[in-house]
XYZ file of C-alpha atoms in Angstrom:
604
model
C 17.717 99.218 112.559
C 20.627 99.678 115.564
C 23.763 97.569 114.058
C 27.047 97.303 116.218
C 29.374 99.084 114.054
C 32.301 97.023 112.867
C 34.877 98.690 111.671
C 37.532 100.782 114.134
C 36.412 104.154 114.597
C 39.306 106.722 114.707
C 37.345 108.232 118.100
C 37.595 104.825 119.418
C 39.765 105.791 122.665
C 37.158 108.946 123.631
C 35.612 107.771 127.255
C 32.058 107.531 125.859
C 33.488 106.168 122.819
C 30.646 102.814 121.871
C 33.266 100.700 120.503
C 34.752 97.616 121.194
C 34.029 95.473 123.955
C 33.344 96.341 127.401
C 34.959 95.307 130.193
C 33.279 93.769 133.335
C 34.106 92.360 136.797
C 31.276 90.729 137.353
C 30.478 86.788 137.402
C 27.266 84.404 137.772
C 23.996 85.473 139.006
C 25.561 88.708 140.045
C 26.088 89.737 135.984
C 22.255 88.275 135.407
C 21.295 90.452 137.767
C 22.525 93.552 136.614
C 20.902 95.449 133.859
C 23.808 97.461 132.222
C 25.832 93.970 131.157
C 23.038 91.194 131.315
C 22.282 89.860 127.805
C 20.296 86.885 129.246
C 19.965 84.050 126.315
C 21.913 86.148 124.448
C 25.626 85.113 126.116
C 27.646 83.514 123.848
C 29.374 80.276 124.245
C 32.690 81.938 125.179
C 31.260 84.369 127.534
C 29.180 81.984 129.471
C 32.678 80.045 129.993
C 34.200 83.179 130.950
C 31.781 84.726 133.031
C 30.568 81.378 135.125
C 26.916 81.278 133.561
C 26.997 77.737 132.766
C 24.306 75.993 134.147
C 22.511 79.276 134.804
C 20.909 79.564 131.467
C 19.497 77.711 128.776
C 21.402 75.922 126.019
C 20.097 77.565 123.576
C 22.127 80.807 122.390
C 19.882 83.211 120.698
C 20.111 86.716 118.697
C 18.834 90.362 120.195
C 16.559 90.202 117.570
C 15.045 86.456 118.902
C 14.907 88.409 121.778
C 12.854 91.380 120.881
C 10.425 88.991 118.923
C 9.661 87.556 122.306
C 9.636 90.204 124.286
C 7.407 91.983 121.724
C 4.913 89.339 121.602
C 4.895 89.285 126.043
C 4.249 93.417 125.236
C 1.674 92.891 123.111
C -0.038 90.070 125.539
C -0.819 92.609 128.005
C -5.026 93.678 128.411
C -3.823 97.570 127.962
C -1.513 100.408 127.878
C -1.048 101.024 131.697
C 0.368 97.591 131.575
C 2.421 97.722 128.468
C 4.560 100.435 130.367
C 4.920 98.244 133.815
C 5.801 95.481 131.636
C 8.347 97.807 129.780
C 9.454 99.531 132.900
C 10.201 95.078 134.430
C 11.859 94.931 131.068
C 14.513 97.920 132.167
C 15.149 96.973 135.683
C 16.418 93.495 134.432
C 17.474 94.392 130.414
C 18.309 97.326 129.538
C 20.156 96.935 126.461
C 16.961 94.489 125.513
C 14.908 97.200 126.902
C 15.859 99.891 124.509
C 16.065 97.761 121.545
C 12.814 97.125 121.532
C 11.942 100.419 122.155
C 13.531 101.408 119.077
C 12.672 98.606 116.569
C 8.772 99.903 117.308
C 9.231 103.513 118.344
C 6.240 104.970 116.287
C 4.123 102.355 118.551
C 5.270 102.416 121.820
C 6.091 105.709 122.154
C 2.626 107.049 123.378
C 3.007 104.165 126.404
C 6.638 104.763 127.984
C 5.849 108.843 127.340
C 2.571 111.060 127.037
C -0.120 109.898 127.544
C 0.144 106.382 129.389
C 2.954 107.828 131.298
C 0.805 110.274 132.808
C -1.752 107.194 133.900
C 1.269 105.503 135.750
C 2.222 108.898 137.105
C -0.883 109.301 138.583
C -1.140 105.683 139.807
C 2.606 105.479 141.025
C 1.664 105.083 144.817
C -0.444 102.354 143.708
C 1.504 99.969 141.180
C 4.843 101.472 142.955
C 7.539 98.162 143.103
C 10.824 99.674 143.580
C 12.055 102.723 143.717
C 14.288 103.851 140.840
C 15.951 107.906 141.206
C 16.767 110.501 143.965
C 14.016 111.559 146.439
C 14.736 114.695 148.068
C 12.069 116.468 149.921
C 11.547 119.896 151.473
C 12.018 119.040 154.961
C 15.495 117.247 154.876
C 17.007 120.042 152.892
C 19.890 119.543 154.602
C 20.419 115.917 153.236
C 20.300 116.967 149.735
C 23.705 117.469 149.238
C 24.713 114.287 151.309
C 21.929 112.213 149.557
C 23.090 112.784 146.188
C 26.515 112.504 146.926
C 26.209 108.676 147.242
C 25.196 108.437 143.056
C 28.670 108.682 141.608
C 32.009 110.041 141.281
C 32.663 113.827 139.918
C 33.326 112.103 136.521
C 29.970 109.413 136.263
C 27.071 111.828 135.921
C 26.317 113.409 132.399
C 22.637 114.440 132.716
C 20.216 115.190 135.103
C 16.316 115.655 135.295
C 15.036 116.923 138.191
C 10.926 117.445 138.519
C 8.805 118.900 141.188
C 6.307 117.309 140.286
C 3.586 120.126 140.355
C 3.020 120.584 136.981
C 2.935 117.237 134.930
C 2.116 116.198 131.412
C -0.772 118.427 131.531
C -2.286 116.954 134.546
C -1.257 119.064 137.034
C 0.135 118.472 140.176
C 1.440 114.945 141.142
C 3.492 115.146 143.782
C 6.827 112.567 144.478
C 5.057 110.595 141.738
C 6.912 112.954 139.102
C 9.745 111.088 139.572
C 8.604 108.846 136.574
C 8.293 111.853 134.282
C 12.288 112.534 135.195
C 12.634 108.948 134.349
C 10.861 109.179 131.098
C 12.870 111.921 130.152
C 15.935 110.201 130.593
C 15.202 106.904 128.815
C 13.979 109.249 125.602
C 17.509 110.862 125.514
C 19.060 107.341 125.485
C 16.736 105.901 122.646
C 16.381 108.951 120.880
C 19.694 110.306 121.195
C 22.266 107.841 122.484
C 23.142 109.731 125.591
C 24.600 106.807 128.146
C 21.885 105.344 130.023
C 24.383 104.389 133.355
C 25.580 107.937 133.083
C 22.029 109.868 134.289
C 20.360 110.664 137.221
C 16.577 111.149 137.333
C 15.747 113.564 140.224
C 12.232 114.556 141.963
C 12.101 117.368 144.741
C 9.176 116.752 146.869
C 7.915 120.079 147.810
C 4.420 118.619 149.399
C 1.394 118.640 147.180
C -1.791 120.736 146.435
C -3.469 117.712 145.027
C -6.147 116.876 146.989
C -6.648 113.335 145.991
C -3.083 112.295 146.741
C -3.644 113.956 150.369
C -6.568 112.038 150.942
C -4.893 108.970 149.925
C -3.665 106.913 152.588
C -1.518 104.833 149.908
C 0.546 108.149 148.620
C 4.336 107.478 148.776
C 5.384 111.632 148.841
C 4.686 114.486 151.612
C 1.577 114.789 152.810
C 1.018 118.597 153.228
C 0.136 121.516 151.019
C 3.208 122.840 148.840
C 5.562 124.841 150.439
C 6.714 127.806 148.387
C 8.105 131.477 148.381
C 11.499 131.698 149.817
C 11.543 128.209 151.440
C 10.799 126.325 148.175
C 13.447 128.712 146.425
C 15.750 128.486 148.844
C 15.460 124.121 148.527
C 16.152 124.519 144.347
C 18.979 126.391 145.177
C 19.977 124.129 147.377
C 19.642 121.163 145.128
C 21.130 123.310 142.013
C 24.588 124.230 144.123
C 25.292 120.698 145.281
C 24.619 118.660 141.746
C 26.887 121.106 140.448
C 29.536 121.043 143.426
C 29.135 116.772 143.133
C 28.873 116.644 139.441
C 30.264 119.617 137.617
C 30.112 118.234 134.076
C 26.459 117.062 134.411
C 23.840 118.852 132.077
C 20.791 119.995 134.512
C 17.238 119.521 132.325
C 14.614 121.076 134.371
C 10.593 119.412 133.530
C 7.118 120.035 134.363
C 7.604 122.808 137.100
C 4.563 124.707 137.816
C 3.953 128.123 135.370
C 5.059 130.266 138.295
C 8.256 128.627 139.031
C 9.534 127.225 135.770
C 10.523 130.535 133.491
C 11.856 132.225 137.026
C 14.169 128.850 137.496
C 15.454 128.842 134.519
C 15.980 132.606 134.185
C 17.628 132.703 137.306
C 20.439 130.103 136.431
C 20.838 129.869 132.885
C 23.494 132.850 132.686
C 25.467 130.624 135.427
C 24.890 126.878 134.531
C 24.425 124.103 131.613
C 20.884 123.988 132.367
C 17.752 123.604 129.890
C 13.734 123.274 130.686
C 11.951 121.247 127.737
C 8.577 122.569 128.856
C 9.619 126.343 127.937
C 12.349 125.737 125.309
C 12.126 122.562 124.066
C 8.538 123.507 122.892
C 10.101 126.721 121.446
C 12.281 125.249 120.056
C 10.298 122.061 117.509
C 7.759 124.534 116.864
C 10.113 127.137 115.597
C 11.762 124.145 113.557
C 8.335 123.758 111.892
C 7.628 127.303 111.396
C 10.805 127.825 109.091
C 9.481 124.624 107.223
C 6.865 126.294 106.358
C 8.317 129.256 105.600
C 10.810 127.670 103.498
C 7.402 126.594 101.450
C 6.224 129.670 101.339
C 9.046 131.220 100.428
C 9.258 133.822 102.966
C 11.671 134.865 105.840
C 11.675 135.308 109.698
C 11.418 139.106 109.248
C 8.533 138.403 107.130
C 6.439 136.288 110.231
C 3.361 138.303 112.110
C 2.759 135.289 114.987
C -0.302 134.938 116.834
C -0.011 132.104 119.666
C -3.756 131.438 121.358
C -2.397 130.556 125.410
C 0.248 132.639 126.695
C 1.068 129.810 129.529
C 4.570 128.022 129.789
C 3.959 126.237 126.309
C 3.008 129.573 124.261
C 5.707 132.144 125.990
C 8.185 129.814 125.661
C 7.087 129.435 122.115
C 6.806 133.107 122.024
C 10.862 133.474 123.539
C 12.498 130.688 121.074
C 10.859 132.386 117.823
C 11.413 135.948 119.227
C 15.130 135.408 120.086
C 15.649 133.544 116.811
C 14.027 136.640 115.081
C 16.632 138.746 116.837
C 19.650 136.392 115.861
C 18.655 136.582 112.536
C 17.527 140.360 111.606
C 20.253 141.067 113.823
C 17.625 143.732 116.051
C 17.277 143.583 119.651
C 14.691 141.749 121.530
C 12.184 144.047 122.231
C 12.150 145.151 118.486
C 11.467 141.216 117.630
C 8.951 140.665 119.869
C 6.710 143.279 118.117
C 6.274 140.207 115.648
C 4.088 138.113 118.166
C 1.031 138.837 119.335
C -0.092 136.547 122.748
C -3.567 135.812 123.427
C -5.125 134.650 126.859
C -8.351 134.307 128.784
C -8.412 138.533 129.157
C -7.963 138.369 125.133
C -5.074 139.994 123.681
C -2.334 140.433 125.870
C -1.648 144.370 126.025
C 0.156 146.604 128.315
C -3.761 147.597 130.677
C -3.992 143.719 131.481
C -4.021 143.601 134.860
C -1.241 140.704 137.151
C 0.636 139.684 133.703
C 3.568 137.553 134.645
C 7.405 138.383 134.356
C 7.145 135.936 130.949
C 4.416 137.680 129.166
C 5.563 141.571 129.809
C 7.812 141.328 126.681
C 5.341 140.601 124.483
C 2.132 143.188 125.652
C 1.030 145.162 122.932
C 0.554 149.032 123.727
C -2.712 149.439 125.403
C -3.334 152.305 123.518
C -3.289 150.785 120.381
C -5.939 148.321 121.028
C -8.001 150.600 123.289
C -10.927 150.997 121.364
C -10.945 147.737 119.816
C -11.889 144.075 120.368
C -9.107 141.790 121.449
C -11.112 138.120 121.090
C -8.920 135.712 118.842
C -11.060 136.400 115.645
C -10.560 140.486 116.145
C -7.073 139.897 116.224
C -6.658 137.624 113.090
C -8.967 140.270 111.327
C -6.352 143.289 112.656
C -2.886 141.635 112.403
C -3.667 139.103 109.490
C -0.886 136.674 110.991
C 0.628 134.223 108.385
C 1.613 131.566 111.728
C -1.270 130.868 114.225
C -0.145 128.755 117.115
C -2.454 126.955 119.839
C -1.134 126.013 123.180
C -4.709 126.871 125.453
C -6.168 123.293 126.073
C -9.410 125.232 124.087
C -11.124 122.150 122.194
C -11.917 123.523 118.786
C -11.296 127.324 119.404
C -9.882 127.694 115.959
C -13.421 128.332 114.182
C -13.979 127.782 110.841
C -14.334 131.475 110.451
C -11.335 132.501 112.299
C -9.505 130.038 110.180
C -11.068 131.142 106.590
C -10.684 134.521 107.796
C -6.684 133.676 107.846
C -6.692 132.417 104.648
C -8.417 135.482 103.370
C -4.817 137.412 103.834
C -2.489 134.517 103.476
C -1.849 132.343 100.254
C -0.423 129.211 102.786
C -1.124 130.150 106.658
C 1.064 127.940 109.075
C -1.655 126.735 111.903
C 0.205 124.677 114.627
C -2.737 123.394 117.380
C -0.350 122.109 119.555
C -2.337 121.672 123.145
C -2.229 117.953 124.611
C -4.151 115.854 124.954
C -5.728 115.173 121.490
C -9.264 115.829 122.892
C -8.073 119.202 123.662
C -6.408 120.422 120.162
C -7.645 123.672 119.013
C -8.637 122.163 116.003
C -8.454 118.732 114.238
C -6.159 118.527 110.513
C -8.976 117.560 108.288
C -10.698 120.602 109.308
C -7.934 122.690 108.834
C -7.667 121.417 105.466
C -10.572 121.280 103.930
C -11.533 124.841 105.166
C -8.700 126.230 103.440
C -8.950 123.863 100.437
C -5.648 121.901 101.439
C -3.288 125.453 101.630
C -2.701 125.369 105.048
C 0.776 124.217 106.572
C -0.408 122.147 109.596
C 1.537 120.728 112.679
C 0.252 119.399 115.836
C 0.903 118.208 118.866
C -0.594 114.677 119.464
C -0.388 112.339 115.850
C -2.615 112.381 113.508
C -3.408 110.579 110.585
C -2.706 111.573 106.748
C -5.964 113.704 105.328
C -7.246 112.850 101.675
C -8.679 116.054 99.756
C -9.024 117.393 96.703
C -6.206 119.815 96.386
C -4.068 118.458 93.845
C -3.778 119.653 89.965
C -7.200 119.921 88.374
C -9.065 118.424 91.686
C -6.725 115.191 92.010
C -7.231 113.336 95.179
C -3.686 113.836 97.592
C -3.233 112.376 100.848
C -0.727 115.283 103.236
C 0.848 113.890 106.027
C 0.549 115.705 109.299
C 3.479 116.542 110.918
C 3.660 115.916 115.402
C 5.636 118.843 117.108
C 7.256 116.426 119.119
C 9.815 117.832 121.207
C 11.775 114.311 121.190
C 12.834 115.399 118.058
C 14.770 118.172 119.935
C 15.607 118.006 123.210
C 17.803 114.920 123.061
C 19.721 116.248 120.837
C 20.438 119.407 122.436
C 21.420 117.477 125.569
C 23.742 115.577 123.589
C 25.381 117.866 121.741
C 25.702 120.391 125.267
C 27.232 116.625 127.223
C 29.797 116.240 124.254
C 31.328 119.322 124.321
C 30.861 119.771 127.626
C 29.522 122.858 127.511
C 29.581 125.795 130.315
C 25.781 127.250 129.693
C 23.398 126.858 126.774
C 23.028 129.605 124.904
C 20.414 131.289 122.547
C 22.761 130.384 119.638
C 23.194 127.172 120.630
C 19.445 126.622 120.348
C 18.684 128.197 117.321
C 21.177 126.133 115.957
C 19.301 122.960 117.030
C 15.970 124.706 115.317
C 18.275 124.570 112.055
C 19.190 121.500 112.146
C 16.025 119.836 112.545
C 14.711 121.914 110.181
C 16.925 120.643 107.702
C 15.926 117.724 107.910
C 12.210 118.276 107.278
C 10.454 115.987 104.910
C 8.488 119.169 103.557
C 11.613 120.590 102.022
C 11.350 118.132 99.358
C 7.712 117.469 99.060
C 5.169 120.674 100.293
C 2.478 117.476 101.436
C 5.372 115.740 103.435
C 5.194 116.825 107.175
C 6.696 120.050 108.217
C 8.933 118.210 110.853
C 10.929 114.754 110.707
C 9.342 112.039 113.001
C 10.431 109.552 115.369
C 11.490 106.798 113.037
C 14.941 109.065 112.077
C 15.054 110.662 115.633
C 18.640 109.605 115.914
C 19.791 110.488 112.698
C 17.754 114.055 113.311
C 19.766 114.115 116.987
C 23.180 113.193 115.407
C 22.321 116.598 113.577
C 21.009 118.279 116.065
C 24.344 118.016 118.150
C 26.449 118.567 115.596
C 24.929 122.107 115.349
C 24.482 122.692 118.964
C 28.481 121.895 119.137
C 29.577 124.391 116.510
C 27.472 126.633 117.992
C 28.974 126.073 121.358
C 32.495 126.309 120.173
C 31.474 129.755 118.121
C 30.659 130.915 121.400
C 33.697 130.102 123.546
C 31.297 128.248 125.648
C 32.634 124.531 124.933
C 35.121 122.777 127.169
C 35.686 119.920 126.000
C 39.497 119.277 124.156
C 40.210 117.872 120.640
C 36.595 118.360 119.341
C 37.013 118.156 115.235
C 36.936 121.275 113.188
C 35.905 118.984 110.162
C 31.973 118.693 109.899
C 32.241 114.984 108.428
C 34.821 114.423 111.419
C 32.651 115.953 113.779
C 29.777 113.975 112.800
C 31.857 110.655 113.470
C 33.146 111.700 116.726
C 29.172 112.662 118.243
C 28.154 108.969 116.847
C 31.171 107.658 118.088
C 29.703 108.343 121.553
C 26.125 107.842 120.989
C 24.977 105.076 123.429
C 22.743 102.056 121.026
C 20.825 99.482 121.994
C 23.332 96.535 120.878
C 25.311 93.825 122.448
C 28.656 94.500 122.671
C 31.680 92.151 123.838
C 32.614 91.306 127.512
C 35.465 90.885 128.441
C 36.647 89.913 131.743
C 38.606 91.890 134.311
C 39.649 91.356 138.109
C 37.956 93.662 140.187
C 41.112 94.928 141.766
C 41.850 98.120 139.230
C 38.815 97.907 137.255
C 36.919 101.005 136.782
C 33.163 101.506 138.679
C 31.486 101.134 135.475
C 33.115 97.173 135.202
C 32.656 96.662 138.690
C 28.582 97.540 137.313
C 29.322 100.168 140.377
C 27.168 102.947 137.972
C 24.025 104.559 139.858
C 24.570 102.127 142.825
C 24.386 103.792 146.115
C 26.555 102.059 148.743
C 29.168 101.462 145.952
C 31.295 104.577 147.327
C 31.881 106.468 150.548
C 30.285 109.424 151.408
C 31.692 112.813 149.492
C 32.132 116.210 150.994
C-alpha cells in the first residue's frame, strides 16, 4: 500500500522532492478539469473553500481508498479487457493520481490490460476507438516541424523522460503505424507506477515514418500516413532530426527508445549511446531481467559468470540483446574483453547455429558467430548444439511454440545437475515450452523463468517424493527498466553506461525471492516493483557517479542517505495538500501549465 509519508524528509527542498503540499493556481471547474491536481470527492472541506468547489461537488467527502473501491468495481463492470483499458485510459485523462492508485493497489491484475497483451489490441484498434489525442505526432514529411512542434511541450527544465516509437515493430505484432503512440504511452505510465518517475514531467513521442501494414493502408479510418515506410537515409536522417532537437529543447531529458523494427533498433541505439542518456528496453531492458535471473540461478547453483556456456534459440532484437547484456556483464566481471566473453554464447536462428559461413548476418549477430570451421562438418539444429556445447542456461526468444523438446531438454539435464531454461517469447501461445513440462521432464531440477505468467507447478521433487508447489518466475522487464530510468533522471546522468546496467542486473538480483528459498521465483514480481526500483536506482546512481558520468550536485555518499533521497523523489499515487497561490509568480507546474501546448511561446 502507497501511504503519504508524514514525517519531514531531510531531501524535502530537492525539486522533485514528494513532500509537502503542492501549490496550485487553479480554481473551480478549471482544477476539476485538470488531471495532475483534481481529487474529485476527495477535496476536503478546507480546500473546497479555498479553491471555489462549493457547489460543484457532492457533500459527501470521501477517502482515495472509497475512491478506488468504486472505481474498481466500474473496472470490473466492463464485458472485457479491450474495455478495461479505455475505461482506465478515461480514468487518466480526468484522475490521474486516482488513476495510478488503482493501478497499484491491483497491479498483479491489471497489468496484462494497460501493458502486453490488451495494449497491443488497443494499439491495433487505435484509429478505431481513437477519442483524443494524448503525445507528440511527428511524421516524415514535416521534418522540418519537428523541432518547432516539440518545442511547444515545456521549458528546458519540465521534461525528464521521453519515449519515442516508430511504431514498426510493436509488442510482437509488427508494424502499427502512428498507432504506436500508445505503446510510448504505456511505457511512460509503467515508469510512474512502477518507479515513481513524475508523471507531468514525460513526454510520449511517435515518429510516423508511413507504414508497411497493409491493413492500416486499406483502412479508410487510419489516423497515421498512408504510404509505404520510408527508410535508408531519409528515415535516418528524420531520427536524427528528432534526437538533436529533444536534446537542444530538453537537455536533461532521458531518451527511451521502444519497439523499432530489428533493422533500425540496435543501429539507433549504437549510433547515439556514446553521445546521449539514451536506453532501448526492447534490446537492453530484455538483457538486462534475464541476466538478473540468470545470476539467480547461478547463485543456486553455486556457480559463477565465468562458469556460464549460453545457448539463446532466436538471435532477433530480444536474443542479441540478451546475448550483449550477459556478454558485457561477463566482460565486467572476468575482467576480459568482449570478444573473449562472447565465446560463452552460442546464438541459434532459422539457418541453425549462427557461425561465421552464414550468409547476410546482421551488424548485431557478427560478435557472436562461431568459427565456421569448427562446426563445418557438423549439425547445427538446436538439439546438435545442446549435445556439443552442453550449455547450463538455455534461453528462448524465437516465437517457436514448443521447440524445446522433451529430448532436447532431458538431453540438458544429462550434463547439468540444475539447467537454467528461460522460454521467454510472447505471447504465451508462443513460449518455447510450458513450466510443468520443464519440470517434470527434469524431475523438478530445472531453474525456470518465462516471459508471460504462469502458474505455480505441483511435483514430486521434494525429500523422499514430497509433493512441492515452485513458483515460476515472469522476466518482466518492468522490473527493470523503470528503475534504470529513474536512477539515470536523478542523477542526471550524461550517457548510460555498461556499468550502470550491470549494476541494475545486481540489484534486482538481490532481491530475488530464490536467494532464500531455491522453489521461490528466480526474479522479484510486480507486487515489490517499487521497492525492487528504489534498488535498482540506487545502484544505477553509484554506478553513474563511479563513472564520472553523473551531473547532478549534492547526491549522498551514504547508501542509507542515498536511498532516502531517490524515494524522496519518487512520484506515488497519493493525495497531497493544495495550497493556493496567485497566478502572478507561480511556477508552470501550479499554473497546471505541465504538457500543455499553448501554455508558452514558441522556443528557438
Amino acid at each position: 500500500m502507497v501511504s503519504q509519508d508524514k514525517s519531514p524528509s531531510k531531501f524535502g527542498s530537492l525539486p522533485l522532492s514528494t513532500s509537502g503540499p503542492l501549490e496550485c493556481a487553479l480554481k473551480g471547474t478549471v482544477l476539476l478539469n485538470h488531471p495532475y491536481f483534481n481529487k474529485g470527492s476527495a477535496f476536503t472541506h478546507q480546500e473546497r473553500r479555498d479553491f471555489g468547489l462549493a457547489g460543484l461537488l457532492p457533500p459527501r467527502i470521501q477517502t482515495l481508498d472509497q475512491q478506488v473501491q468504486r472505481a474498481y468495481e466500474q473496472y470490473s463492470a466492463q464485458p472485457n479487457d479491450l474495455s478495461k483499458n479505455t475505461f482506465l485510459t478515461s480514468m487518466k485523462e480526468q484522475n490521474q493520481v486516482l488513476y495510478f492508485r488503482l493501478l497499484h493497489d491491483h497491479l498483479s491484475e491489471m497489468f496484462s490490460v494497460v501493458y502486453t497483451p490488451t495494449e497491443g489490441e488497443a494499439i491495433q484498434n487505435y484509429s478505431r476507438i481513437f477519442r483524443r489525442p494524448d503525445g507528440v505526432f511527428l511524421n516524415i514529411n514535416d521534418a522540418d516541424r519537428v523541432h518547432h512542434d516539440l518545442s511547444l511541450w515545456g521549458t528546458p527544465d519540465d521534461i525528464d523522460y521521453i519515449v519515442v516509437t516508430d511504431g514498426e515493430e510493436i509488442l510482437g505484432i509488427g508494424d502499427q503505424g502512428c498507432g504506436g503512440i500508445l505503446i510510448s504511452i504505456a511505457k511512460l505510465a509503467l515508469t510512474a507506477i512502477c518507479a515513481g518517475v513524475h508523471p507531468n514531467r514525460v513526454l510520449p513521442v511517435v515518429l510516423d515514418c508511413g507504414t508497411n501494414n497493409q491493413d492500416l493502408l486499406d483502412d479508410p479510418l487510419y489516423l497515421g500516413l498512408r504510404e509505404k515506410r520510408v527508410t535508408g537515409k531519409r528515415y535516418d536522417d528524420f531520427v536524427d532530426t528528432f534526437v538533436k532537437a529533444a536534446r537542444k529543447l530538453y537537455p536533461k531529458a532521458y531518451i527511451h527508445f521502444e519497439d523499432f523494427g530489428f533493422d533500425n533498433a540496435r543501429r539507433i541505439l549504437d549510433k547515439y549511446r556514446p553521445e546521449i542518456p539514451c536506453f532501448n528496453d526492447d534490446v537492453q531492458g530484455t538483457g538486462c531481467v534475464t541476466l538478473a535471473a540468470i545470476f539467480s540461478g547461478l547463485h543456486i547453483t553455486k556457480q559463477k559468470l565465468e562458469d556460464l556456456r549460453m545457448v539463446i534459440f532466436g538471435a532477433g532484437t530480444a536474443g542479441v540483446g540478451i546475448a550483449d547484456q550477459v556478454r558485457d556483464a561477463i566482460a565486467t566481471d572476468r575482467g576480459i574483453s568482449k570478444e573473449e566473453a562472447a565465446k560463452q554464447i552460442w546464438l541459434i536462428d532459422k539457418p541453425g547455429l549462427l557461425t561465421t559461413e552464414v550468409e547476410s548476418l546482421s551488424a548485431a549477430q557478427k560478435p557472436f558467430a562461431r568459427p565456421g570451421d569448427e562446426w563445418k562438418d557438423k549439425d547445427r539444429d538446436l538439439l546438435a548444439v545442446v549435445k556439443e556445447v552442453k550449455p547450463n542456461v538455455l534461453i528462448g526468444t524465437s516465437t517457436v511454440p514448443k521447440a524445446f523438446t522433451k529430448d532436447i531438454v532431458r538431453e540438458m539435464a544429462s550434463h547439468v545437475e540444475r539447467p537454467i531454461i528461460l522460454p521467454l517469447s510472447n505471447p504465451t501461445r508462443l513460449h518455447e515450452a510450458v513450466p510443468a513440462d520443464l519440470l517434470n521432464w527434469t524431475n523438478g531440477k530445472a531453474l525456470v523463468a518465462t516471459g508471460s505468467p504462469f502458474k505455480p507447478v505441483k511435483g514430486p521433487w521434494g525429500q523422499d517424493g514430497q509433493e512441492i508447489e515452485i513458483e515460476v518466475a515472469e522476466c518482466n522487464n518492468s522490473v527493470v527498466f523503470p528503475g534504470i530510468g529513474l536512477g539515470s533522471v536523478l542523477c542526471r546522468a550524461r550517457l548510460v553506461t555498461d556499468k550502470m546496467l550491470v549494476a541494475a542486473v545486481g540489484g534486482v538480483a538481490e532481491m530475488s525471492p530464490a536467494l532464500k528459498n531455491d522453489t521461490a521465483p528466480l526474479l522479484p514480481g510486480v507486487k515489490v516493483v517499487r521497492d525492487v526500483s528504489a534498488r535498482v536506482a540506487r545502484k544505477v546512481i553509484q554506478a553513474a557517479v563511479e563513472e564520472g558520468v553523473a551531473t547532478e550536485q549534492g547526491i549522498p555518499e551514504d547508501e542509507s542517505d542515498l536511498e532516502e533521497w531517490v524515494r524522496e523523489q519518487m512520484w506515488k499515487p497519493v493525495y497531497r495538500p493544495l495550497k493556493y497561490v496567485e497566478k502572478e509568480g507561480a511556477t508552470r507546474e501550479a499554473k497546471g501549465e505541465m504538457l500543455v501546448v499553448g501554455s508558452l511561446s514558441t522556443r528557438d
